[in-house]
Amino acid sequence: QIVQTAECFHEGATETTARLQGVCLGDGLVLLDTPGLHSVTDENTALTQRFLDSADAVLWLTSSTSPGQVQELDELALELRRSKPLLPIITRSDCIEEDEIEGEIVRFLRNKTESNRALQETDVQKRAAQKLLLMGIDTALLQAPVSVSVHMARAQGLTIEAMAEAGFE
């Protein structure tokens, strides 16, 4: 059952999705957020697995703190063997910096540099391609990784410029 709502997605640092959440992007694309394959409950994992069957592509979210944990691809193998494209998304592509202001150390969050993002994206692309080869899956399904920082986009007001700087161009 599809229920339309103006409610924002549930989110948090730990698992908060216990049901499917989605957003319609145009007339023919629905982006679904599921609890994930590494859910804290078996029921949520089963819910995710049920909807993977009907997905046209797989977004592989991986944190920039430890990006590209390729063992996660083992659980996506069935979908990938069905020739579904795989788009790696490196999340939390930001970092904390410190600066001294008026004699006090001030910490602030900023987007990772373009060079740092490029290094991580290249590394994830290379390791994911190697893993797909080992799994006997066509590496042409692997799309170029994208690095994003939702926190920075929001902190800077979700402007077009902030969205681009946070990786959403």
Backbone as a printed PyTorch tensor [residue, N CA C, xyz], in Angstrom:
tensor([[[  0.8480,  -1.1750,   0.0000],
         [  0.0000,   0.0000,   0.0000],
         [  0.8890,   1.2310,   0.0000]],

        [[  0.5730,   2.1860,  -0.8600],
         [  1.3070,   3.4470,  -0.9100],
         [  0.5060,   4.4900,  -0.1470]],

        [[  1.1660,   5.1270,   0.8010],
         [  0.5380,   6.1770,   1.5840],
         [  1.3380,   7.4530,   1.3640]],

        [[  0.6970,   8.4570,   0.7890],
         [  1.3760,   9.7260,   0.5470],
         [  1.3100,  10.5610,   1.8160]],

        [[  2.4250,  11.2280,   2.1220],
         [  2.4900,  12.0410,   3.3250],
         [  3.4600,  13.1940,   3.1120]],

        [[  3.2650,  14.2610,   3.8330],
         [  4.1940,  15.3900,   3.7950],
         [  5.2770,  15.2140,   4.8540]],

        [[  5.1870,  14.1340,   5.6160],
         [  6.1410,  13.8360,   6.6880],
         [  7.5380,  13.6070,   6.1150]],

        [[  8.5490,  14.1000,   6.8050],
         [  9.9360,  13.8790,   6.3900],
         [ 10.3350,  12.4350,   6.6640]],

        [[ 11.3780,  11.9730,   5.9680],
         [ 11.9110,  10.6360,   6.2360],
         [ 12.3710,  10.5620,   7.6770]],

        [[ 12.1770,   9.4140,   8.3010],
         [ 12.7430,   9.1810,   9.6170],
         [ 14.2280,   8.9590,   9.4270]],

        [[ 15.0360,   9.5320,  10.2890],
         [ 16.4760,   9.3630,  10.1520],
         [ 17.1440,   9.4750,  11.5030]],

        [[ 18.3640,   8.9820,  11.5590],
         [ 19.1270,   9.0470,  12.7880],
         [ 20.4820,   8.4050,  12.6080]],

        [[ 21.2790,   8.3980,  13.6570],
         [ 22.6180,   7.8220,  13.5990],
         [ 22.5660,   6.3020,  13.6050]],

        [[ 21.5090,   5.7450,  14.1740],
         [ 21.3200,   4.2980,  14.1600],
         [ 20.0720,   4.0030,  13.3420]],

        [[ 19.7690,   2.7520,  13.1500],
         [ 18.6380,   2.3830,  12.3120],
         [ 17.3430,   3.0000,  12.8250]],

        [[ 16.6690,   3.7060,  11.9280],
         [ 15.3880,   4.3220,  12.2800],
         [ 14.2820,   3.9080,  11.3310]],

        [[ 14.6310,   3.2490,  10.2390],
         [ 13.6500,   2.8630,   9.2430],
         [ 13.1350,   1.4630,   9.5400]],

        [[ 11.8770,   1.3650,   9.9440],
         [ 11.2680,   0.0620,  10.1920],
         [ 10.1800,  -0.2140,   9.1600]],

        [[ 10.0820,   0.6690,   8.1900],
         [  9.1410,   0.4950,   7.0870],
         [  9.7960,   1.1250,   5.8670]],

        [[  9.2280,   0.8770,   4.7170],
         [  9.7700,   1.4890,   3.5080],
         [  9.3640,   2.9430,   3.4630]],

        [[ 10.2970,   3.7670,   3.0680],
         [ 10.0270,   5.1740,   2.8420],
         [ 10.4670,   5.4530,   1.4190]],

        [[  9.7500,   6.2880,   0.7200],
         [ 10.1300,   6.5610,  -0.6530],
         [  9.8150,   7.9720,  -1.0520]],

        [[ 10.3990,   8.3390,  -2.1710],
         [ 10.1340,   9.6390,  -2.7520],
         [ 10.0320,   9.4510,  -4.2630]],

        [[  9.0100,  10.0580,  -4.8550],
         [  8.8390,   9.9920,  -6.3050],
         [  9.6960,  11.0790,  -6.9340]],

        [[ 10.5350,  10.6730,  -7.8610],
         [ 11.3920,  11.6100,  -8.5780],
         [ 10.9350,  11.6090, -10.0350]],

        [[ 10.0420,  12.5150, -10.3660],
         [  9.4750,  12.5330, -11.7050],
         [  8.3630,  11.5100, -11.8320]],

        [[  8.0520,  11.1520, -13.0740],
         [  6.9320,  10.2450, -13.3290],
         [  7.3030,   8.7720, -13.2420]],

        [[  8.5710,   8.4270, -13.4860],
         [  8.8970,   7.0220, -13.5860],
         [  9.9380,   6.5060, -12.6250]],

        [[ 10.2920,   7.3000, -11.6190],
         [ 11.3430,   6.8710, -10.7090],
         [ 10.9040,   7.0600,  -9.2630]],

        [[ 10.9970,   5.9840,  -8.5050],
         [ 10.7150,   6.0390,  -7.0720],
         [ 11.9660,   5.5670,  -6.3520]],

        [[ 12.4540,   6.3850,  -5.4670],
         [ 13.6140,   6.0430,  -4.6500],
         [ 13.0880,   5.5290,  -3.3210]],

        [[ 13.3990,   4.2530,  -3.0190],
         [ 12.9330,   3.6430,  -1.7750],
         [ 14.0700,   3.5520,  -0.7680]],

        [[ 13.7540,   3.8860,   0.4530],
         [ 14.6800,   3.7240,   1.5760],
         [ 14.1550,   2.5580,   2.4040]],

        [[ 14.9990,   1.5670,   2.5990],
         [ 14.6000,   0.3840,   3.3520],
         [ 15.4150,   0.3130,   4.6410]],

        [[ 15.0420,  -0.5670,   5.5560],
         [ 15.8530,  -0.7380,   6.7720],
         [ 17.2650,  -1.2370,   6.4630]],

        [[ 17.4460,  -1.8970,   5.3460],
         [ 18.7710,  -2.3710,   4.9540],
         [ 18.9850,  -3.8500,   5.2340]],

        [[ 19.9980,  -4.3940,   4.5990],
         [ 20.3200,  -5.8080,   4.7660],
         [ 21.0080,  -6.0850,   6.0850]],

        [[ 21.5360,  -5.0560,   6.7240],
         [ 22.2120,  -5.2210,   8.0200],
         [ 21.3330,  -4.6610,   9.1340]],

        [[ 20.0460,  -4.8770,   9.0220],
         [ 19.0950,  -4.3570,   9.9950],
         [ 19.3240,  -4.9810,  11.3690]],

        [[ 18.8480,  -4.2780,  12.3820],
         [ 18.9670,  -4.8070,  13.7430],
         [ 17.9280,  -5.8810,  14.0360]],

        [[ 16.9200,  -6.0220,  13.1500],
         [ 15.9220,  -7.0740,  13.3600],
         [ 15.8030,  -7.9340,  12.1010]],

        [[ 15.4980,  -9.2060,  12.2830],
         [ 15.3050, -10.1210,  11.1590],
         [ 14.1180,  -9.6930,  10.3010]],

        [[ 13.0760,  -9.1450,  10.9300],
         [ 11.8900,  -8.7150,  10.1880],
         [ 12.2260,  -7.5890,   9.2260]],

        [[ 13.0510,  -6.6310,   9.6740],
         [ 13.4290,  -5.5120,   8.8160],
         [ 14.3330,  -5.9680,   7.6750]],

        [[ 15.2160,  -6.9080,   7.9600],
         [ 16.0660,  -7.4640,   6.9020],
         [ 15.2040,  -8.1640,   5.8640]],

        [[ 14.2120,  -8.9310,   6.3110],
         [ 13.3090,  -9.6340,   5.3950],
         [ 12.5070,  -8.6410,   4.5500]],

        [[ 12.0730,  -7.5370,   5.1480],
         [ 11.3490,  -6.5050,   4.4180],
         [ 12.2270,  -5.9400,   3.3000]],

        [[ 13.4620,  -5.6530,   3.6220],
         [ 14.3920,  -5.1470,   2.6160],
         [ 14.5760,  -6.1560,   1.4960]],

        [[ 14.7910,  -7.4000,   1.8520],
         [ 15.0240,  -8.4430,   0.8550],
         [ 13.8290,  -8.6000,  -0.0750]],

        [[ 12.6020,  -8.5190,   0.4800],
         [ 11.3990,  -8.6420,  -0.3470],
         [ 11.3500,  -7.5740,  -1.4310]],

        [[ 11.7590,  -6.3600,  -1.1000],
         [ 11.6650,  -5.2740,  -2.0620],
         [ 12.8600,  -5.2000,  -2.9990]],

        [[ 13.9530,  -5.8390,  -2.6470],
         [ 15.0930,  -5.8930,  -3.5610],
         [ 14.7240,  -6.6070,  -4.8540]],

        [[ 13.8530,  -7.5860,  -4.7500],
         [ 13.4570,  -8.3530,  -5.9290],
         [ 12.8860,  -7.4620,  -7.0270]],

        [[ 12.1720,  -6.4120,  -6.6580],
         [ 11.5370,  -5.5580,  -7.6660],
         [ 12.3380,  -4.3030,  -7.9870]],

        [[ 13.4920,  -4.1370,  -7.3900],
         [ 14.3170,  -2.9530,  -7.6580],
         [ 14.9500,  -3.0430,  -9.0380]],

        [[ 15.0690,  -1.9060,  -9.6890],
         [ 15.7130,  -1.8410, -11.0010],
         [ 17.2100,  -1.5760, -10.8840]],

        [[ 17.6370,  -1.0710,  -9.7330],
         [ 19.0460,  -0.7730,  -9.4880],
         [ 19.2800,  -0.8190,  -7.9890]],

        [[ 20.5510,  -0.8600,  -7.6050],
         [ 20.9010,  -0.9190,  -6.1950],
         [ 21.8230,   0.2470,  -5.8670]],

        [[ 21.4440,   1.0280,  -4.8580],
         [ 22.3240,   2.0690,  -4.3220],
         [ 23.0440,   1.4550,  -3.1300]],

        [[ 24.3530,   1.4370,  -3.1870],
         [ 25.1690,   0.8550,  -2.1180],
         [ 25.7340,   2.0040,  -1.3010]],

        [[ 25.1390,   2.2670,  -0.1300],
         [ 25.6040,   3.3380,   0.7400],
         [ 26.7340,   2.8260,   1.6090]],

        [[ 27.8290,   3.5620,   1.6160],
         [ 29.0110,   3.1860,   2.3700],
         [ 29.5980,   4.4500,   2.9830]],

        [[ 29.8870,   4.4380,   4.2680],
         [ 30.3550,   5.6250,   4.9760],
         [ 31.7910,   5.9700,   4.6000]],

        [[ 32.0620,   7.2570,   4.4700],
         [ 33.4130,   7.7000,   4.1140],
         [ 34.4130,   7.4520,   5.2330]],

        [[ 33.9350,   7.1260,   6.4330],
         [ 34.8690,   6.8110,   7.5140],
         [ 35.5570,   5.4780,   7.2790]],

        [[ 34.9210,   4.6100,   6.5140],
         [ 35.5000,   3.3090,   6.1520],
         [ 34.8230,   2.8420,   4.8620]],

        [[ 35.0880,   3.5370,   3.7570],
         [ 34.3130,   3.3080,   2.5360],
         [ 34.6590,   2.0130,   1.8150]],

        [[ 33.6530,   1.4650,   1.1760],
         [ 33.8520,   0.3340,   0.2870],
         [ 34.1300,  -0.9800,   0.9650]],

        [[ 33.4080,  -1.2980,   2.0230],
         [ 33.5490,  -2.6020,   2.6610],
         [ 32.9380,  -3.6370,   1.7160]],

        [[ 33.7800,  -4.2020,   0.8430],
         [ 33.2800,  -5.0160,  -0.2670],
         [ 32.5730,  -6.2940,   0.1690]],

        [[ 32.7710,  -6.7460,   1.4070],
         [ 32.0420,  -7.9340,   1.8620],
         [ 30.5400,  -7.6680,   1.8690]],

        [[ 30.1370,  -6.3930,   1.9290],
         [ 28.7200,  -6.0550,   1.8650],
         [ 28.1220,  -6.4540,   0.5180]],

        [[ 28.9530,  -6.5190,  -0.5070],
         [ 28.4570,  -6.8860,  -1.8310],
         [ 28.0280,  -8.3440,  -1.9070]],

        [[ 28.5410,  -9.1790,  -1.0040],
         [ 28.1210, -10.5820,  -0.9860],
         [ 26.6070, -10.6820,  -0.8100]],

        [[ 26.0580,  -9.8310,   0.0430],
         [ 24.6150,  -9.8780,   0.3020],
         [ 23.8070,  -9.2990,  -0.8510]],

        [[ 24.4540,  -8.5330,  -1.7260],
         [ 23.7680,  -7.9740,  -2.8870],
         [ 23.9660,  -8.8280,  -4.1350]],

        [[ 24.6950,  -9.9350,  -3.9970],
         [ 25.0770, -10.7600,  -5.1450],
         [ 23.8890, -11.2070,  -5.9810]],

        [[ 22.8110, -11.6410,  -5.3440],
         [ 21.6510, -12.1140,  -6.0830],
         [ 21.1140, -11.0190,  -6.9990]],

        [[ 20.9880,  -9.8150,  -6.4610],
         [ 20.4750,  -8.7000,  -7.2670],
         [ 21.4450,  -8.3290,  -8.3720]],

        [[ 22.7200,  -8.3490,  -8.0740],
         [ 23.7210,  -7.9990,  -9.0740],
         [ 23.7790,  -9.0470, -10.1820]],

        [[ 23.5570, -10.2990,  -9.8310],
         [ 23.5300, -11.3640, -10.8510],
         [ 22.2950, -11.2460, -11.7460]],

        [[ 21.3280, -10.4670, -11.3240],
         [ 20.1460, -10.1940, -12.1520],
         [ 20.3970,  -8.9770, -13.0540]],

        [[ 21.6560,  -8.5750, -13.1470],
         [ 22.1040,  -7.4700, -14.0160],
         [ 21.5450,  -6.1150, -13.6090]],

        [[ 21.4150,  -5.9060, -12.3100],
         [ 20.9750,  -4.6000, -11.8200],
         [ 22.1940,  -3.7050, -11.6150]],

        [[ 22.1360,  -2.4690, -12.1160],
         [ 23.2640,  -1.5550, -11.9180],
         [ 23.5180,  -1.3040, -10.4300]],

        [[ 24.7870,  -1.0850, -10.1020],
         [ 25.2010,  -0.8210,  -8.7260],
         [ 25.8290,   0.5610,  -8.6570]],

        [[ 25.2340,   1.4460,  -7.8660],
         [ 25.7680,   2.7920,  -7.6860],
         [ 26.2810,   2.9440,  -6.2580]],

        [[ 27.6030,   2.9880,  -6.0780],
         [ 28.1500,   3.2310,  -4.7330],
         [ 27.9830,   4.7050,  -4.3540]],

        [[ 27.4550,   4.9350,  -3.1640],
         [ 27.3150,   6.2950,  -2.6470],
         [ 28.0980,   6.3670,  -1.3480]],

        [[ 29.1190,   7.2140,  -1.3590],
         [ 29.9570,   7.3860,  -0.1730],
         [ 29.3180,   8.4880,   0.6600]],

        [[ 28.7620,   8.1000,   1.8050],
         [ 28.0440,   9.0400,   2.6560],
         [ 28.9910,   9.6760,   3.6760]],

        [[ 28.4950,  10.6850,   4.3450],
         [ 29.2640,  11.3870,   5.3850],
         [ 30.6100,  11.8750,   4.8560]],

        [[ 30.5690,  12.4330,   3.6610],
         [ 31.7950,  12.9090,   3.0230],
         [ 32.1410,  14.3040,   3.5420]],

        [[ 32.3760,  14.3310,   4.8380],
         [ 32.7310,  15.5610,   5.5230],
         [ 33.7400,  15.2230,   6.6150]],

        [[ 34.3260,  16.2360,   7.2090],
         [ 35.3100,  15.9910,   8.2670],
         [ 35.3040,  17.1500,   9.2540]],

        [[ 35.8150,  16.8770,  10.4430],
         [ 35.9020,  17.8980,  11.4790],
         [ 37.2820,  18.5320,  11.4240]],

        [[ 37.2980,  19.8540,  11.4020],
         [ 38.5540,  20.6020,  11.4480],
         [ 38.5770,  21.4210,  12.7280]],

        [[ 39.7680,  21.7450,  13.1480],
         [ 39.9380,  22.5970,  14.3270],
         [ 40.6950,  23.8440,  13.9110]],

        [[ 40.3490,  24.9550,  14.5570],
         [ 41.0260,  26.2170,  14.3090],
         [ 41.0760,  26.9870,  15.6240]],

        [[ 42.0530,  27.8360,  15.7540],
         [ 42.1370,  28.6650,  16.9520],
         [ 41.5400,  30.0180,  16.6290]],

        [[ 40.5250,  30.3750,  17.3860],
         [ 39.8650,  31.6680,  17.2160],
         [ 39.8430,  32.3640,  18.5630]],

        [[ 40.5140,  33.5230,  18.6110],
         [ 40.6070,  34.3140,  19.8440],
         [ 41.0740,  33.4610,  21.0190]],

        [[ 42.1000,  32.6460,  20.7730],
         [ 42.7150,  31.8580,  21.8230],
         [ 41.9770,  30.5880,  22.1980]],

        [[ 40.8840,  30.2940,  21.5270],
         [ 40.1260,  29.0820,  21.8210],
         [ 40.1140,  28.1550,  20.6040]],

        [[ 40.1920,  26.8550,  20.8730],
         [ 40.1050,  25.8720,  19.8030],
         [ 38.6340,  25.6760,  19.4530]],

        [[ 38.3260,  25.8760,  18.1910],
         [ 36.9630,  25.7450,  17.7020],
         [ 36.9480,  24.6070,  16.6760]],

        [[ 35.9860,  23.6990,  16.8450],
         [ 35.8320,  22.5770,  15.9140],
         [ 34.6440,  22.8600,  15.0050]],

        [[ 34.8020,  22.5450,  13.7250],
         [ 33.7020,  22.7110,  12.7900],
         [ 33.7690,  21.6500,  11.7100]],

        [[ 32.6060,  21.3700,  11.1620],
         [ 32.4780,  20.3610,  10.1210],
         [ 32.5850,  21.0400,   8.7630]],

        [[ 33.2860,  20.4060,   7.8320],
         [ 33.3660,  20.9270,   6.4700],
         [ 33.3260,  19.7560,   5.4970]],

        [[ 33.0030,  20.0380,   4.2510],
         [ 33.0350,  19.0150,   3.2120],
         [ 34.4650,  18.5340,   3.0260]],

        [[ 34.6260,  17.2570,   2.7280],
         [ 35.9550,  16.7620,   2.3740],
         [ 36.3930,  17.4530,   1.0920]],

        [[ 37.6930,  17.5430,   0.8900],
         [ 38.2040,  18.1980,  -0.3110],
         [ 37.8980,  17.3600,  -1.5450]],

        [[ 37.9060,  18.0150,  -2.6930],
         [ 37.6790,  17.3050,  -3.9520],
         [ 38.7050,  16.1930,  -4.1460]],

        [[ 39.9710,  16.4640,  -3.7770],
         [ 41.0080,  15.4450,  -3.9650],
         [ 40.7830,  14.2570,  -3.0310]],

        [[ 40.3540,  14.5260,  -1.7940],
         [ 40.0800,  13.4320,  -0.8600],
         [ 38.9090,  12.5930,  -1.3530]],

        [[ 37.8580,  13.2640,  -1.8220],
         [ 36.6980,  12.5440,  -2.3640],
         [ 37.1100,  11.7020,  -3.5640]],

        [[ 37.9120,  12.2790,  -4.4420],
         [ 38.3410,  11.5610,  -5.6410],
         [ 39.1530,  10.3220,  -5.2720]],

        [[ 40.0240,  10.4390,  -4.2750],
         [ 40.8070,   9.2840,  -3.8280],
         [ 39.9020,   8.1780,  -3.3030]],

        [[ 38.9290,   8.5460,  -2.4610],
         [ 38.0120,   7.5500,  -1.9220],
         [ 37.1540,   6.9260,  -3.0230]],

        [[ 36.6700,   7.7420,  -3.9490],
         [ 35.8350,   7.2270,  -5.0280],
         [ 36.6240,   6.2520,  -5.9080]],

        [[ 37.8690,   6.6010,  -6.2230],
         [ 38.7200,   5.7210,  -7.0350],
         [ 38.9720,   4.4070,  -6.3140]],

        [[ 39.2580,   4.4880,  -5.0080],
         [ 39.5140,   3.2850,  -4.2190],
         [ 38.2770,   2.3800,  -4.1680]],

        [[ 37.1100,   2.9730,  -3.9150],
         [ 35.8690,   2.1870,  -3.8570],
         [ 35.5860,   1.5580,  -5.2170]],

        [[ 35.7690,   2.3150,  -6.2820],
         [ 35.5310,   1.7940,  -7.6390],
         [ 36.4430,   0.5970,  -7.9200]],

        [[ 37.7130,   0.7370,  -7.5880],
         [ 38.6930,  -0.3230,  -7.8550],
         [ 38.3740,  -1.5840,  -7.0460]],

        [[ 38.1390,  -1.4260,  -5.7400],
         [ 37.8890,  -2.5970,  -4.8970],
         [ 36.5540,  -3.2560,  -5.2160]],

        [[ 35.5350,  -2.4420,  -5.5380],
         [ 34.2330,  -3.0120,  -5.9030],
         [ 34.3420,  -3.7820,  -7.2190]],

        [[ 35.0870,  -3.2590,  -8.1870],
         [ 35.2670,  -3.9520,  -9.4680],
         [ 35.9870,  -5.2840,  -9.2490]],

        [[ 37.0120,  -5.2800,  -8.4000],
         [ 37.7250,  -6.5330,  -8.0950],
         [ 36.7930,  -7.5490,  -7.4490]],

        [[ 35.9580,  -7.0790,  -6.5220],
         [ 35.0250,  -7.9780,  -5.8380],
         [ 34.0030,  -8.5480,  -6.8190]],

        [[ 33.4770,  -7.7100,  -7.7070],
         [ 32.5070,  -8.1930,  -8.6880],
         [ 33.1350,  -9.2430,  -9.6010]],

        [[ 34.3740,  -9.0240,  -9.9990],
         [ 35.0770, -10.0160, -10.8210],
         [ 35.1780, -11.3530, -10.0960]],

        [[ 35.5560, -11.3040,  -8.8140],
         [ 35.6530, -12.5350,  -8.0170],
         [ 34.3110, -13.2430,  -7.9000]],

        [[ 33.2290, -12.4610,  -7.9240],
         [ 31.8870, -13.0170,  -7.7990],
         [ 31.3340, -13.4730,  -9.1520]],

        [[ 32.0890, -13.2180, -10.2310],
         [ 31.6230, -13.5840, -11.5630],
         [ 30.5250, -12.6760, -12.0790]],

        [[ 30.5370, -11.4230, -11.6490],
         [ 29.5120, -10.4520, -12.0330],
         [ 30.1370,  -9.4250, -12.9710]],

        [[ 29.3900,  -9.0460, -14.0000],
         [ 29.8520,  -8.0960, -15.0040],
         [ 30.1780,  -6.7530, -14.3420]],

        [[ 31.4170,  -6.3190, -14.4600],
         [ 31.8390,  -5.0520, -13.8440],
         [ 31.2360,  -3.8390, -14.5450]],

        [[ 30.6500,  -4.0380, -15.7210],
         [ 29.9850,  -2.9250, -16.4070],
         [ 28.7560,  -2.4470, -15.6310]],

        [[ 28.2610,  -3.2600, -14.7070],
         [ 27.1220,  -2.8560, -13.8770],
         [ 27.5120,  -1.8110, -12.8400]],

        [[ 28.8060,  -1.7340, -12.5400],
         [ 29.3050,  -0.8210, -11.5090],
         [ 29.3740,   0.5950, -12.0570]],

        [[ 28.6360,   1.4810, -11.4370],
         [ 28.6540,   2.8940, -11.8050],
         [ 29.7380,   3.6200, -11.0150]],

        [[ 30.0920,   4.8080, -11.4490],
         [ 31.1010,   5.6040, -10.7390],
         [ 30.5570,   6.0170,  -9.3750]],

        [[ 31.3440,   5.8510,  -8.3120],
         [ 30.8990,   6.2560,  -6.9740],
         [ 30.6430,   7.7620,  -6.8780]],

        [[ 29.7400,   8.1100,  -5.9710],
         [ 29.3890,   9.5030,  -5.7050],
         [ 29.5900,   9.7500,  -4.2130]],

        [[ 30.2270,  10.8760,  -3.8610],
         [ 30.4390,  11.2450,  -2.4520],
         [ 29.4870,  12.3670,  -2.0760]],

        [[ 28.7930,  12.2090,  -0.9460],
         [ 27.8330,  13.2190,  -0.5120],
         [ 27.9190,  13.4630,   0.9930]],

        [[ 27.5130,  14.6610,   1.3940],
         [ 27.3720,  14.9950,   2.8060],
         [ 26.0180,  15.6680,   3.0130]],

        [[ 25.0620,  14.8990,   3.4880],
         [ 23.7360,  15.4420,   3.7640],
         [ 23.8300,  16.5150,   4.8450]],

        [[ 24.6500,  16.2510,   5.8660],
         [ 24.7730,  17.1990,   6.9760],
         [ 25.2530,  18.5670,   6.4820]],

        [[ 26.2610,  18.5900,   5.6310],
         [ 26.7790,  19.8690,   5.1440],
         [ 25.7710,  20.5730,   4.2340]],

        [[ 25.0710,  19.8210,   3.4060],
         [ 24.0570,  20.4370,   2.5480],
         [ 22.9920,  21.1190,   3.3990]],

        [[ 22.5590,  20.4430,   4.4450],
         [ 21.5490,  21.0250,   5.3410],
         [ 22.1040,  22.2130,   6.1200]],

        [[ 23.3180,  22.0510,   6.6510],
         [ 23.9160,  23.1080,   7.4680],
         [ 24.0810,  24.3990,   6.6720]],

        [[ 24.2400,  24.2780,   5.3600],
         [ 24.4310,  25.4530,   4.5120],
         [ 23.1420,  25.8720,   3.8130]],

        [[ 22.0040,  25.3780,   4.2910],
         [ 20.7170,  25.8700,   3.8400],
         [ 20.1240,  25.2210,   2.6080]],

        [[ 20.6800,  24.1000,   2.1530],
         [ 20.1540,  23.3780,   0.9920],
         [ 20.0540,  24.2470,  -0.2600]],

        [[ 20.9070,  25.2510,  -0.3630],
         [ 20.9440,  26.0710,  -1.5640],
         [ 21.5490,  25.2620,  -2.6990]],

        [[ 21.3970,  25.7410,  -3.8980],
         [ 21.9700,  25.0580,  -5.0630],
         [ 23.4810,  24.9230,  -4.8840]],

        [[ 24.1250,  25.9990,  -4.4150],
         [ 25.5790,  25.9730,  -4.2030],
         [ 25.9600,  24.9760,  -3.1020]],

        [[ 25.2110,  24.9870,  -2.0010],
         [ 25.4970,  24.0590,  -0.8860],
         [ 25.3090,  22.6170,  -1.3260]],

        [[ 24.2660,  22.3610,  -2.1000],
         [ 24.0110,  20.9980,  -2.5880],
         [ 25.1620,  20.5420,  -3.4950]],

        [[ 25.6400,  21.4270,  -4.3600],
         [ 26.7410,  21.0720,  -5.2580],
         [ 28.0170,  20.8100,  -4.4560]],

        [[ 28.3190,  21.6700,  -3.4950],
         [ 29.5210,  21.4960,  -2.6750],
         [ 29.4570,  20.2150,  -1.8420]],

        [[ 28.2670,  19.7910,  -1.4850],
         [ 28.0890,  18.5780,  -0.6730],
         [ 27.9910,  17.3230,  -1.5340]],

        [[ 28.1460,  17.4630,  -2.8650],
         [ 28.2050,  16.2930,  -3.7370],
         [ 26.9180,  15.9380,  -4.4690]],

        [[ 25.9040,  16.7790,  -4.3860],
         [ 24.6150,  16.4330,  -4.9780],
         [ 24.3810,  17.0410,  -6.3630]],

        [[ 25.4330,  17.4670,  -7.0420],
         [ 25.2540,  18.1040,  -8.3510],
         [ 24.7110,  17.1390,  -9.3900]]])
